[in-house]
Amino acid sequence: MDIIITMGKLQKGVSRYNFEALYFCVPFREQLLDYYANNKTTGDVEENLLTCLADLFSQISSQKKKTGVIAPKRFVQRVKKQNELFRSYMHQDAHEFLNFLLNELVDILEKESNAAKISPEASSPSEKVANGPRTAQSNGVQKEPLVTWVHKNFQGILTNETRCLRCETVTARDETFLDLSLDIEQNSSITSCLKNFSSTETLNAEDKFFCDKCCSLQEAQKRMKIKKPPHILVIHLKRFKYIEQLGRYKKLSYRVVFPLELKLSNTVEDADSEYSLFAVVVHVGSGPNHGHYVSLVKSHNHWLFFDDENVEMIDESAVQTFFGSSQEYSSNTDHGYILFYESLATSSKS
């Protein structure tokens, strides 16, 4: 059993909602600790978000006690310093925080890689592609994007296929992703949400597609498919929706079943990729502007429930209590929000 050290209670403006999920993401944790060990031996490194997170994970993993509380004060101070969004006591979104954190880690690793290269063109400006890596350009020539260990864990590739209905030409455009954001419906499942995500959409009327072969606007069919599944699949359920009539965001408490074992179909290869659930970030509360986050994590076949300083072991069957509510008005406000799945192919190697 891994040591169980919770992060302690933080003010609402700073997320601790993803710490436990990321810590129990074994490949990510191991590579972060390797980074920490290598940089410790090579000399002083300027403090940044990556070094603060690595130091925090190192403190946890090196603890002799099996239980305890570590307050991530240094990391929190660094987050506040870099992003004013997290300086207030306002309730912040766990998904936004995860995106901010992973992209910051990628930026730092890219800068360190560029600084380590002797070639002067290595420091040329780069352009972000989706929420994944960057593609550098030098003298008008596009260079291969740097793939960091953050990308190797979380990055997948989507392909956006558009078929012209007049000439049948298919135009495909790839884009990277670090997580999948899925629209949700009442009494649905992750599988059905993924099918809707990859469903075919017809482009007509004002939304016609400009076909390069026809050299004109044409009716077309468009669909998004997963070209390369990631090793760690992060699924974000869109529980917060803007309601025009209300003029504000509302939390959708819909019941969305997320399985412990997930088969990812609708990929370009048409081969199922199998995943195992190892962490869930749960939003507790009735609305988007207030509430609380707790985490469920799986370690050595045991499920653990993290709520600030409190940690308890729960039965695997208890995970389903966080699927959501089957009725619009329910006293249950604890709903799965971000799901972390690990590829069974990856976990078998580690």
XYZ file of C-alpha atoms in Angstrom:
350
model
C 0.000 0.000 0.000
C 1.325 3.469 -0.855
C 1.679 5.933 1.970
C -1.500 7.917 2.428
C -0.703 11.566 2.994
C -3.429 14.055 2.219
C -2.661 17.615 1.148
C -4.492 19.342 3.961
C -7.067 22.082 3.703
C -6.474 25.022 1.394
C -8.402 28.198 0.771
C -11.015 27.982 -1.966
C -9.054 30.137 -4.415
C -6.401 27.448 -4.816
C -7.219 23.995 -6.100
C -5.977 20.893 -4.342
C -8.621 18.985 -6.232
C -6.239 17.205 -8.617
C -3.252 16.589 -6.341
C -4.336 13.153 -5.159
C -5.348 12.052 -8.668
C -1.996 13.153 -10.100
C -0.009 11.651 -7.232
C -1.680 8.269 -7.684
C -1.082 8.455 -11.443
C 1.944 6.185 -11.048
C 3.784 6.819 -14.367
C 3.407 10.604 -13.972
C 4.565 10.467 -10.340
C 7.591 8.301 -11.154
C 8.724 10.555 -13.992
C 8.228 13.672 -11.864
C 10.321 12.134 -9.070
C 12.997 11.146 -11.614
C 13.028 14.747 -12.830
C 13.408 15.914 -9.219
C 16.277 13.507 -8.546
C 18.129 14.424 -11.756
C 17.824 18.163 -11.154
C 18.945 17.788 -7.568
C 22.198 16.207 -8.699
C 22.858 18.638 -11.558
C 22.787 21.725 -9.336
C 20.522 24.623 -8.462
C 17.458 25.117 -10.649
C 15.362 28.268 -10.549
C 12.151 27.689 -8.622
C 9.060 27.278 -10.758
C 5.761 25.413 -10.690
C 7.417 22.172 -11.824
C 10.129 22.207 -9.149
C 7.543 23.052 -6.463
C 5.288 20.165 -7.517
C 8.264 17.796 -7.728
C 9.403 18.856 -4.267
C 5.890 18.289 -2.895
C 5.676 14.780 -4.401
C 9.149 14.028 -3.075
C 8.102 15.076 0.440
C 5.135 12.708 0.278
C 6.999 9.720 -1.177
C 9.935 10.051 1.240
C 7.805 10.215 4.399
C 8.540 7.442 6.890
C 5.057 7.693 8.375
C 2.277 5.782 6.645
C -0.290 8.509 7.270
C -0.137 12.237 7.781
C -0.888 15.688 6.366
C 1.400 17.856 4.247
C 0.386 21.450 3.554
C 1.630 22.397 0.065
C 2.331 26.012 1.032
C 5.265 26.556 -1.335
C 3.379 25.159 -4.301
C 0.285 27.230 -3.462
C 2.337 30.413 -3.242
C 3.836 29.660 -6.633
C 0.400 29.079 -8.216
C -0.843 32.408 -6.837
C 2.252 34.180 -8.090
C 1.840 32.844 -11.628
C -1.928 33.093 -12.026
C -4.033 35.835 -10.477
C -7.143 33.699 -10.999
C -6.121 31.622 -7.975
C -5.279 34.528 -5.646
C -8.836 35.157 -4.500
C -11.164 33.195 -2.248
C -13.534 32.625 -5.166
C -14.468 29.021 -5.983
C -12.289 27.888 -8.905
C -12.859 25.109 -11.387
C -10.878 21.864 -11.026
C -10.772 21.308 -14.790
C -9.383 24.780 -15.449
C -6.768 24.214 -12.768
C -5.711 20.873 -14.275
C -5.330 22.430 -17.733
C -3.377 25.354 -16.302
C -1.067 23.046 -14.345
C -0.307 20.570 -17.159
C 0.275 23.316 -19.726
C 2.581 25.166 -17.327
C 4.603 21.988 -16.763
C 4.867 21.513 -20.534
C 6.015 25.128 -21.014
C 8.723 24.750 -18.368
C 10.011 21.452 -19.836
C 10.072 22.972 -23.337
C 12.021 26.018 -22.144
C 14.503 23.808 -20.327
C 14.931 21.654 -23.436
C 15.504 24.699 -25.639
C 17.963 26.188 -23.154
C 19.934 22.922 -23.162
C 20.380 22.984 -26.938
C 23.429 24.682 -28.388
C 21.734 25.571 -31.684
C 20.574 29.232 -31.690
C 17.471 28.307 -33.672
C 16.293 26.130 -30.764
C 15.030 29.238 -29.008
C 12.824 30.344 -31.895
C 9.244 31.302 -31.033
C 6.721 28.492 -30.909
C 3.014 28.271 -31.432
C 0.529 26.375 -29.275
C -1.413 23.576 -30.904
C -4.723 22.910 -29.097
C -3.872 22.136 -25.467
C -0.923 19.939 -26.335
C 2.635 20.442 -27.596
C 4.032 23.291 -29.577
C 5.336 23.244 -33.119
C 8.385 25.424 -33.559
C 9.170 27.160 -36.841
C 12.591 28.294 -38.021
C 13.219 30.060 -41.346
C 9.716 29.096 -42.421
C 10.383 25.380 -41.938
C 8.067 23.579 -39.510
C 9.963 21.500 -36.964
C 8.790 18.476 -35.051
C 7.142 19.449 -31.734
C 8.926 18.515 -28.548
C 7.249 15.586 -26.821
C 7.756 15.823 -23.057
C 7.018 13.136 -20.476
C 3.826 15.060 -19.663
C 2.735 14.531 -23.275
C 3.760 10.868 -23.173
C 1.390 10.332 -20.261
C -1.630 12.467 -21.133
C -1.534 13.418 -24.803
C -3.755 11.804 -27.395
C -4.525 12.776 -30.984
C -7.948 13.503 -32.462
C -8.657 13.569 -36.167
C -11.412 15.785 -37.544
C -12.752 14.190 -40.744
C -14.923 16.152 -43.174
C -16.412 14.378 -46.209
C -17.711 16.453 -49.108
C -21.090 15.029 -50.147
C -20.584 16.117 -53.752
C -17.138 14.681 -54.611
C -16.706 12.317 -51.589
C -13.265 13.802 -50.809
C -12.299 13.416 -47.157
C -10.338 16.190 -45.485
C -8.663 15.187 -42.222
C -7.119 17.524 -39.640
C -5.311 16.269 -36.558
C -5.206 17.994 -33.181
C -3.733 17.004 -29.855
C -5.551 16.835 -26.526
C -4.608 16.396 -22.873
C -8.195 15.645 -21.833
C -11.576 15.017 -23.443
C -14.471 17.295 -22.480
C -17.761 15.487 -22.990
C -21.323 16.812 -23.144
C -23.596 14.852 -20.823
C -27.248 13.826 -20.806
C -29.522 12.529 -18.073
C -29.273 8.803 -17.300
C -26.417 8.202 -19.729
C -22.975 6.601 -19.596
C -19.408 7.454 -20.531
C -19.723 5.076 -23.478
C -22.780 6.897 -24.860
C -21.116 10.293 -24.247
C -18.083 9.125 -26.241
C -20.338 7.894 -29.062
C -22.046 11.297 -29.188
C -18.622 12.956 -29.221
C -17.714 10.917 -32.325
C -21.125 11.114 -33.999
C -21.507 12.340 -37.591
C -22.739 15.912 -38.079
C -24.156 17.205 -41.363
C -22.943 20.625 -42.504
C -25.524 22.384 -44.643
C -27.340 25.707 -45.140
C -25.206 28.418 -43.481
C -22.718 25.829 -42.200
C -21.636 24.447 -45.578
C -18.034 23.303 -45.926
C -15.611 24.861 -48.433
C -14.294 21.929 -50.453
C -10.859 22.557 -51.976
C -11.500 20.030 -54.760
C -14.895 21.471 -55.712
C -13.595 25.019 -55.069
C -16.961 25.944 -53.575
C -19.177 25.602 -50.500
C -20.734 22.149 -50.329
C -22.832 20.064 -47.993
C -20.610 17.769 -45.999
C -20.482 15.336 -43.121
C -18.115 15.894 -40.225
C -17.027 13.656 -37.367
C -14.340 13.596 -34.695
C -12.465 10.369 -34.003
C -9.661 9.399 -31.693
C -6.602 8.744 -33.830
C -4.200 7.939 -31.001
C -5.547 7.189 -27.501
C -3.421 8.509 -24.612
C -1.799 6.345 -21.941
C -3.697 8.284 -19.264
C -7.182 9.204 -20.462
C -8.615 12.193 -18.600
C -12.351 12.693 -19.152
C -13.988 15.954 -18.120
C -17.777 15.843 -17.785
C -19.389 19.160 -18.736
C -21.500 19.521 -15.602
C -21.668 23.315 -15.792
C -23.865 24.676 -18.576
C -24.864 28.243 -19.426
C -28.675 28.542 -19.412
C -29.902 31.406 -21.616
C -33.229 31.798 -19.790
C -31.492 32.082 -16.425
C -28.613 34.193 -17.692
C -26.125 32.142 -15.680
C -24.382 28.797 -15.392
C -26.184 25.862 -13.834
C -24.793 22.596 -12.510
C -26.115 19.497 -14.265
C -26.503 16.791 -11.651
C -27.250 14.186 -14.350
C -26.560 10.556 -13.605
C -23.656 9.519 -15.840
C -22.365 5.992 -15.286
C -18.592 5.688 -15.470
C -17.350 2.084 -15.519
C -14.335 0.776 -13.627
C -13.149 -0.815 -16.879
C -13.653 1.200 -20.081
C -13.352 0.077 -23.690
C -12.566 3.031 -25.896
C -14.118 2.377 -29.302
C -14.679 4.757 -32.246
C -10.947 5.130 -32.759
C -9.354 5.537 -36.178
C -7.857 2.061 -35.967
C -11.315 0.661 -35.074
C -9.637 -1.329 -32.328
C -10.805 -1.090 -28.733
C -8.366 0.368 -26.203
C -8.981 -0.869 -22.677
C -8.670 1.388 -19.659
C -8.997 1.057 -15.904
C -10.382 3.816 -13.674
C -7.917 4.908 -10.975
C -9.125 8.329 -9.835
C -12.223 10.541 -9.764
C -12.425 14.220 -8.868
C -15.881 14.815 -7.377
C -17.675 18.158 -7.211
C -19.778 18.513 -4.071
C -22.399 21.249 -4.253
C -25.554 22.368 -6.029
C -24.070 25.156 -8.153
C -20.971 26.197 -10.101
C -19.995 29.150 -7.912
C -19.746 27.338 -4.612
C -19.061 23.890 -3.313
C -16.149 21.617 -2.544
C -13.979 19.026 -4.270
C -13.083 15.568 -2.984
C -11.118 12.779 -4.643
C -11.439 9.020 -5.014
C -8.243 7.147 -5.861
C -7.382 3.513 -6.374
C -4.119 2.160 -5.010
C -3.129 -1.515 -4.848
C -6.730 -2.592 -5.535
C -8.121 -0.457 -2.683
C -10.291 2.624 -3.147
C -9.543 5.645 -0.947
C -11.682 8.712 -0.291
C -9.822 12.027 0.193
C -11.572 15.034 1.761
C -9.027 17.634 2.930
C -7.265 16.114 5.965
C -9.629 13.150 6.093
C -8.807 9.904 4.278
C -10.782 6.702 4.505
C -10.915 3.400 2.684
C -14.166 2.753 0.833
C -15.654 -0.261 -0.848
C -15.401 -0.411 -4.634
C -19.199 -0.449 -4.880
C -19.283 3.016 -3.239
C -17.827 4.547 -6.407
C -21.237 4.317 -8.101
C -22.745 6.699 -5.526
C -20.884 9.471 -7.390
C -22.496 8.809 -10.788
C -24.999 11.627 -10.253
C -28.722 11.990 -9.642
C -31.392 10.298 -11.742
C -33.893 13.036 -10.799
C -33.472 16.790 -11.262
C -34.026 17.561 -7.595
C -32.066 15.358 -5.259
C -30.312 15.713 -1.931
C -27.246 14.055 -3.462
C -24.845 16.764 -4.646
C -21.684 14.612 -4.942
C -21.061 14.085 -8.646
C -18.114 12.708 -10.613
C -16.533 15.581 -12.553
C -13.074 14.519 -13.816
C -12.242 10.863 -14.455
C -8.731 9.427 -14.727
C -8.303 6.179 -16.658
C -5.023 4.326 -17.223
C -4.461 2.177 -20.282
C -4.307 -1.480 -19.308
C -1.438 -1.856 -21.778
C 0.439 0.881 -19.884
C -0.290 -0.468 -16.408
C 0.784 -3.980 -17.366
C 4.188 -2.636 -18.395
C 4.707 -0.603 -15.217
